[in-house]
Tab-separated table of C-alpha atoms in Angstrom:
chain	number	residue	atom	x	y	z
A	1	UNK	CA	-24.865	-9.888	-22.440
A	2	UNK	CA	-23.869	-11.638	-25.654
A	3	UNK	CA	-26.336	-11.010	-28.573
A	4	UNK	CA	-25.579	-14.283	-31.177
A	5	UNK	CA	-25.467	-13.373	-34.432
A	6	UNK	CA	-27.427	-15.576	-37.089
A	7	UNK	CA	-27.280	-15.341	-40.601
A	8	UNK	CA	-30.256	-16.675	-42.618
A	9	UNK	CA	-29.103	-19.206	-45.505
A	10	UNK	CA	-32.268	-20.428	-47.110
A	11	UNK	CA	-34.705	-21.491	-44.739
A	12	UNK	CA	-32.505	-22.386	-42.291
A	13	UNK	CA	-30.938	-20.360	-39.653
A	14	UNK	CA	-27.257	-20.760	-39.422
A	15	UNK	CA	-24.766	-19.701	-36.179
A	16	UNK	CA	-21.601	-16.843	-36.519
A	17	UNK	CA	-18.597	-19.288	-36.171
A	18	UNK	CA	-17.454	-17.870	-32.420
A	19	UNK	CA	-15.032	-20.515	-32.194
A	20	UNK	CA	-12.366	-18.036	-32.277
A	21	UNK	CA	-13.920	-16.494	-28.591
A	22	UNK	CA	-13.782	-19.806	-27.182
A	23	UNK	CA	-9.962	-20.436	-28.166
A	24	UNK	CA	-9.095	-17.156	-26.556
A	25	UNK	CA	-10.504	-18.279	-23.447
A	26	UNK	CA	-9.233	-21.600	-23.567
A	27	UNK	CA	-5.181	-19.719	-23.905
A	28	UNK	CA	-6.591	-17.424	-21.203
A	29	UNK	CA	-7.053	-20.201	-18.896
A	30	UNK	CA	-3.372	-21.893	-19.793
A	31	UNK	CA	-1.858	-18.854	-19.293
A	32	UNK	CA	-3.375	-18.162	-15.539
A	33	UNK	CA	-2.721	-22.126	-14.707
A	34	UNK	CA	0.720	-21.847	-15.606
A	35	UNK	CA	1.460	-18.773	-14.227
A	36	UNK	CA	0.010	-20.083	-10.715
A	37	UNK	CA	1.873	-22.909	-11.305
A	38	UNK	CA	5.215	-21.167	-11.669
A	39	UNK	CA	4.467	-18.155	-8.762
A	40	UNK	CA	4.006	-21.634	-6.395
A	41	UNK	CA	7.031	-23.206	-7.739
A	42	UNK	CA	9.126	-20.151	-6.891
A	43	UNK	CA	7.361	-19.565	-3.573
A	44	UNK	CA	7.783	-22.951	-2.228
A	45	UNK	CA	11.453	-22.687	-3.241
A	46	UNK	CA	12.232	-19.501	-1.518
A	47	UNK	CA	10.508	-20.538	1.458
A	48	UNK	CA	12.145	-23.837	1.835
A	49	UNK	CA	9.149	-25.713	1.571
A	50	UNK	CA	9.291	-29.845	0.280
A	51	UNK	CA	8.855	-29.951	-3.355
A	52	UNK	CA	6.897	-32.471	-4.848
A	53	UNK	CA	4.639	-32.547	-7.566
A	54	UNK	CA	1.545	-33.610	-5.434
A	55	UNK	CA	2.825	-30.370	-2.716
A	56	UNK	CA	3.574	-27.832	-5.770
A	57	UNK	CA	0.264	-29.310	-7.725
A	58	UNK	CA	-2.188	-28.454	-4.022
A	59	UNK	CA	-0.159	-24.900	-4.115
A	60	UNK	CA	-1.126	-24.192	-7.550
A	61	UNK	CA	-4.451	-25.440	-7.538
A	62	UNK	CA	-3.649	-27.678	-10.088
A	63	UNK	CA	-3.900	-31.289	-11.316
A	64	UNK	CA	-0.240	-33.514	-10.651
A	65	UNK	CA	-1.520	-35.129	-14.449
A	66	UNK	CA	-0.835	-31.558	-15.938
A	67	UNK	CA	2.341	-30.727	-13.953
A	68	UNK	CA	3.639	-33.783	-15.287
A	69	UNK	CA	3.053	-32.938	-18.765
A	70	UNK	CA	4.518	-29.491	-18.946
A	71	UNK	CA	7.961	-30.945	-19.278
A	72	UNK	CA	9.700	-27.067	-18.420
A	73	UNK	CA	8.146	-27.552	-15.223
A	74	UNK	CA	8.486	-31.114	-14.730
A	75	UNK	CA	12.218	-30.576	-15.251
A	76	UNK	CA	12.073	-27.770	-12.486
A	77	UNK	CA	10.294	-29.652	-10.331
A	78	UNK	CA	12.594	-32.986	-10.508
A	79	UNK	CA	15.602	-30.398	-10.646
A	80	UNK	CA	14.481	-28.800	-7.546
A	81	UNK	CA	13.660	-31.897	-5.613
A	82	UNK	CA	16.776	-33.543	-6.736
A	83	UNK	CA	18.768	-30.685	-5.030
A	84	UNK	CA	17.037	-30.420	-1.825
A	85	UNK	CA	17.633	-34.642	-1.459
A	86	UNK	CA	21.394	-33.650	-2.063
A	87	UNK	CA	21.925	-30.872	0.562
A	88	UNK	CA	22.039	-33.075	4.352
A	89	UNK	CA	19.660	-31.703	6.736
A	90	UNK	CA	22.542	-31.313	9.170
A	91	UNK	CA	26.042	-32.679	8.522
A	92	UNK	CA	26.948	-35.410	10.428
A	93	UNK	CA	29.982	-35.176	13.203
A	94	UNK	CA	33.188	-37.097	12.177
A	95	UNK	CA	33.670	-39.543	14.293
A	96	UNK	CA	37.071	-38.369	15.545
A	97	UNK	CA	35.447	-34.724	16.534
A	98	UNK	CA	33.108	-36.768	18.610
A	99	UNK	CA	33.200	-36.898	22.499
A	100	UNK	CA	33.911	-40.786	23.603
A	101	UNK	CA	30.796	-41.893	26.355
A	102	UNK	CA	33.766	-41.789	28.899
A	103	UNK	CA	34.668	-38.227	28.187
A	104	UNK	CA	30.892	-36.865	28.275
A	105	UNK	CA	30.703	-38.912	32.045
A	106	UNK	CA	33.806	-37.196	32.901
A	107	UNK	CA	32.718	-33.842	31.789
A	108	UNK	CA	29.535	-34.617	33.590
A	109	UNK	CA	30.816	-35.552	36.970
A	110	UNK	CA	33.078	-31.960	36.646
A	111	UNK	CA	30.341	-29.716	36.064
A	112	UNK	CA	27.945	-31.808	39.141
A	113	UNK	CA	31.089	-31.056	41.473
A	114	UNK	CA	31.254	-27.315	40.486
A	115	UNK	CA	27.589	-26.763	40.832
A	116	UNK	CA	27.619	-28.078	44.606
């Protein structure tokens, strides 16, 4: 229970300035929010989860607009998103290494003969 300190100023009662408590609480909230966002980003990067502003916001429990307004987090999300997009899911096989339809058909026929 918090007691409010009152000071008598003439015939009026005035509250003592406790704004420093409100400022301290806001700083703690901001620090906790940032920690959740950074932890979510690290977790998602480590597990290979798709990184977008929306997915990071959901994972961290923050708003997308808050993420956009944090320059360092915004830069990191954009960097990780670009890095993931530049890595192909599977390297395509060069044309000269691909088997032709005729070659695949001959291999299938040979395998069928072996199995008879």
